[in-house]
């Protein structure tokens, strides 16, 4: 794992409609709108924050975690909306012994159902597997969080099992968690399949 690709300098990532970049003080109002909504964290181990100053302090916490090389939080910015902050996607628990990392994500309620989470996950999956040389990416999902499961499955993750009453989540107590995983080998096979399909389509119509 080339962890310096993540923590030497904050990486800004791009996709067709999104930019994933560092959250700054100038984004405080959009960040507060996310954390102030209880619905956003219904299935997350995060307690909503209803105080602007508390959320403002969290930006410093993001920086502290990044400096400690323990976690990176990208802001998800929608390019067409003048780079409006619409969510957060993070990578954490970098295990260099087995080249594994855990991801998580959450969006502002107004941005649900638009494919933004799927595109953001696809973007960091590509970065982590191709540039950071991670071998395994995993995500923990509460069993009732169907939208999040769909995002992972769409990006090639496999459901690997259910951990019963195995984790203590803030605001939720002891919870069951489903584990979804994606290996670099799975990703390479998927990419190869996409390329073959593209070649087949071209040969059929050209």
XYZ file of C-alpha atoms in Angstrom:
206
model
C 0.000 0.000 0.000
C 1.387 3.384 -1.011
C -0.134 5.322 1.878
C 1.838 8.460 0.975
C -0.480 8.842 -2.037
C -3.188 9.623 0.528
C -1.389 11.469 3.285
C 1.609 13.273 1.768
C -0.639 15.887 0.161
C -4.428 15.972 0.291
C -5.573 14.303 -2.959
C -8.309 15.993 -4.983
C -10.277 13.506 -7.101
C -12.559 14.092 -10.071
C -15.327 12.224 -11.849
C -17.793 13.173 -14.569
C -19.986 15.339 -12.315
C -18.211 15.423 -8.943
C -15.105 16.753 -7.298
C -13.858 15.158 -4.080
C -11.677 17.570 -2.143
C -10.756 18.940 1.267
C -13.487 20.553 3.370
C -12.596 24.128 4.328
C -14.017 26.757 6.703
C -15.772 28.360 3.734
C -18.024 25.279 3.462
C -19.360 25.562 7.010
C -22.984 26.367 6.110
C -23.298 23.420 3.718
C -21.536 21.144 6.215
C -23.876 22.257 8.997
C -26.914 21.551 6.810
C -25.704 17.945 6.487
C -24.936 17.376 10.168
C -28.072 19.178 11.361
C -30.375 16.637 9.655
C -31.246 13.607 11.794
C -32.392 11.654 8.721
C -28.882 11.706 7.235
C -27.504 9.698 10.152
C -30.401 7.305 10.730
C -28.192 4.376 9.717
C -24.784 5.820 10.635
C -22.733 5.575 13.785
C -22.630 9.368 13.927
C -24.623 11.653 16.206
C -26.197 14.650 14.374
C -24.891 18.068 15.364
C -27.373 20.915 15.825
C -24.897 23.629 16.842
C -22.997 25.601 14.203
C -19.941 26.119 16.414
C -19.720 22.373 17.097
C -19.723 21.618 13.380
C -17.130 24.341 12.811
C -14.805 22.633 15.285
C -15.234 19.374 13.397
C -13.318 20.777 10.430
C -10.306 20.971 12.735
C -10.947 17.359 13.774
C -10.929 16.332 10.108
C -7.512 17.986 9.754
C -6.222 16.333 12.934
C -7.227 12.854 11.743
C -5.610 13.488 8.375
C -2.364 14.677 9.984
C -2.328 11.522 12.139
C -2.761 9.463 8.947
C -5.715 7.665 10.474
C -8.591 8.930 8.322
C -9.289 11.100 5.308
C -12.605 12.841 4.711
C -13.325 14.152 1.253
C -16.113 16.634 0.702
C -18.339 15.558 -2.205
C -18.884 18.602 -4.390
C -21.336 18.728 -7.285
C -19.619 20.542 -10.156
C -22.847 21.668 -11.840
C -23.978 23.359 -8.602
C -20.961 25.694 -8.431
C -19.070 23.043 -6.486
C -21.676 22.814 -3.742
C -20.836 20.479 -0.845
C -23.444 17.706 -0.975
C -21.870 14.985 1.159
C -18.827 13.362 2.700
C -16.949 10.206 1.777
C -14.126 8.868 3.927
C -11.426 6.218 4.065
C -10.176 4.980 7.435
C -8.534 2.086 9.302
C -5.630 1.801 6.877
C -4.220 -1.680 7.568
C -0.885 -1.805 5.773
C -0.175 -5.388 6.837
C -2.934 -6.685 4.577
C -3.389 -3.600 2.360
C -6.975 -3.037 3.532
C -9.058 0.090 4.115
C -12.634 0.803 5.237
C -14.867 3.408 3.587
C -18.012 5.269 4.618
C -20.201 7.984 3.105
C -23.279 10.130 3.698
C -25.136 12.721 1.658
C -27.300 15.765 2.248
C -30.941 14.683 2.059
C -31.607 16.851 -1.008
C -28.969 14.846 -2.910
C -30.407 11.386 -2.263
C -31.476 9.221 -5.197
C -29.389 11.026 -7.823
C -26.544 8.539 -8.201
C -24.113 10.815 -6.376
C -23.094 8.261 -3.742
C -22.469 5.606 -6.401
C -20.295 7.974 -8.421
C -18.358 9.103 -5.343
C -17.702 5.501 -4.270
C -16.591 4.583 -7.797
C -14.170 7.517 -7.736
C -12.412 6.612 -4.493
C -12.438 2.893 -5.327
C -10.508 3.680 -8.504
C -8.084 5.893 -6.550
C -7.509 3.414 -3.723
C -7.045 0.358 -5.927
C -5.146 1.880 -8.842
C -3.034 4.574 -7.171
C -2.771 3.674 -3.473
C -2.457 -0.020 -4.369
C -4.949 -1.197 -1.744
C -5.919 -4.855 -2.115
C -9.176 -4.848 -0.132
C -11.821 -2.191 0.464
C -14.625 -2.896 2.901
C -17.713 -1.157 4.227
C -19.932 -1.820 7.246
C -23.651 -1.284 6.726
C -26.621 -1.509 9.075
C -29.017 -4.222 7.777
C -31.893 -1.760 7.173
C -29.768 0.621 5.094
C -30.909 -0.614 1.685
C -29.783 2.453 -0.339
C -26.203 2.091 0.907
C -26.161 -1.608 0.036
C -27.274 -0.803 -3.520
C -24.444 1.719 -3.877
C -21.881 -0.904 -2.862
C -23.310 -3.687 -5.003
C -23.412 -1.351 -8.001
C -19.689 -0.767 -7.496
C -18.793 -4.455 -7.471
C -18.746 -5.091 -3.712
C -19.933 -8.463 -2.403
C -21.905 -9.055 0.763
C -19.611 -11.193 2.897
C -21.711 -11.770 5.977
C -23.498 -10.437 9.044
C -21.752 -9.554 12.294
C -24.388 -9.922 14.986
C -24.293 -7.435 17.868
C -20.597 -6.937 17.151
C -20.097 -3.185 17.188
C -20.914 -0.191 19.386
C -22.044 2.756 17.271
C -22.504 6.257 18.656
C -26.189 6.981 19.186
C -27.184 3.440 18.179
C -25.778 1.215 20.907
C -24.706 -2.324 20.042
C -25.666 -3.065 16.440
C -25.644 -5.776 13.799
C -23.552 -4.932 10.746
C -23.391 -6.396 7.282
C -19.903 -6.501 5.768
C -19.321 -5.725 2.106
C -15.929 -6.200 0.481
C -14.166 -5.560 -2.810
C -10.806 -7.082 -3.726
C -8.429 -5.693 -6.310
C -8.805 -8.945 -8.239
C -12.587 -8.459 -8.380
C -12.087 -4.915 -9.640
C -9.610 -5.973 -12.331
C -12.012 -8.653 -13.575
C -14.829 -6.107 -13.694
C -12.651 -3.639 -15.618
C -11.593 -6.350 -18.048
C -15.226 -7.331 -18.589
C -16.189 -3.715 -19.293
C -13.399 -3.355 -21.856
C -14.388 -6.613 -23.592
C -18.016 -5.489 -23.746
C -16.929 -2.158 -25.224
C -14.796 -3.895 -27.878
C -17.694 -6.218 -28.706
C -20.109 -3.307 -29.135
C -17.678 -1.457 -31.404
C -17.073 -4.469 -33.629
C -20.825 -5.023 -33.925
C -21.664 -1.487 -35.086
C -18.530 -0.378 -36.918
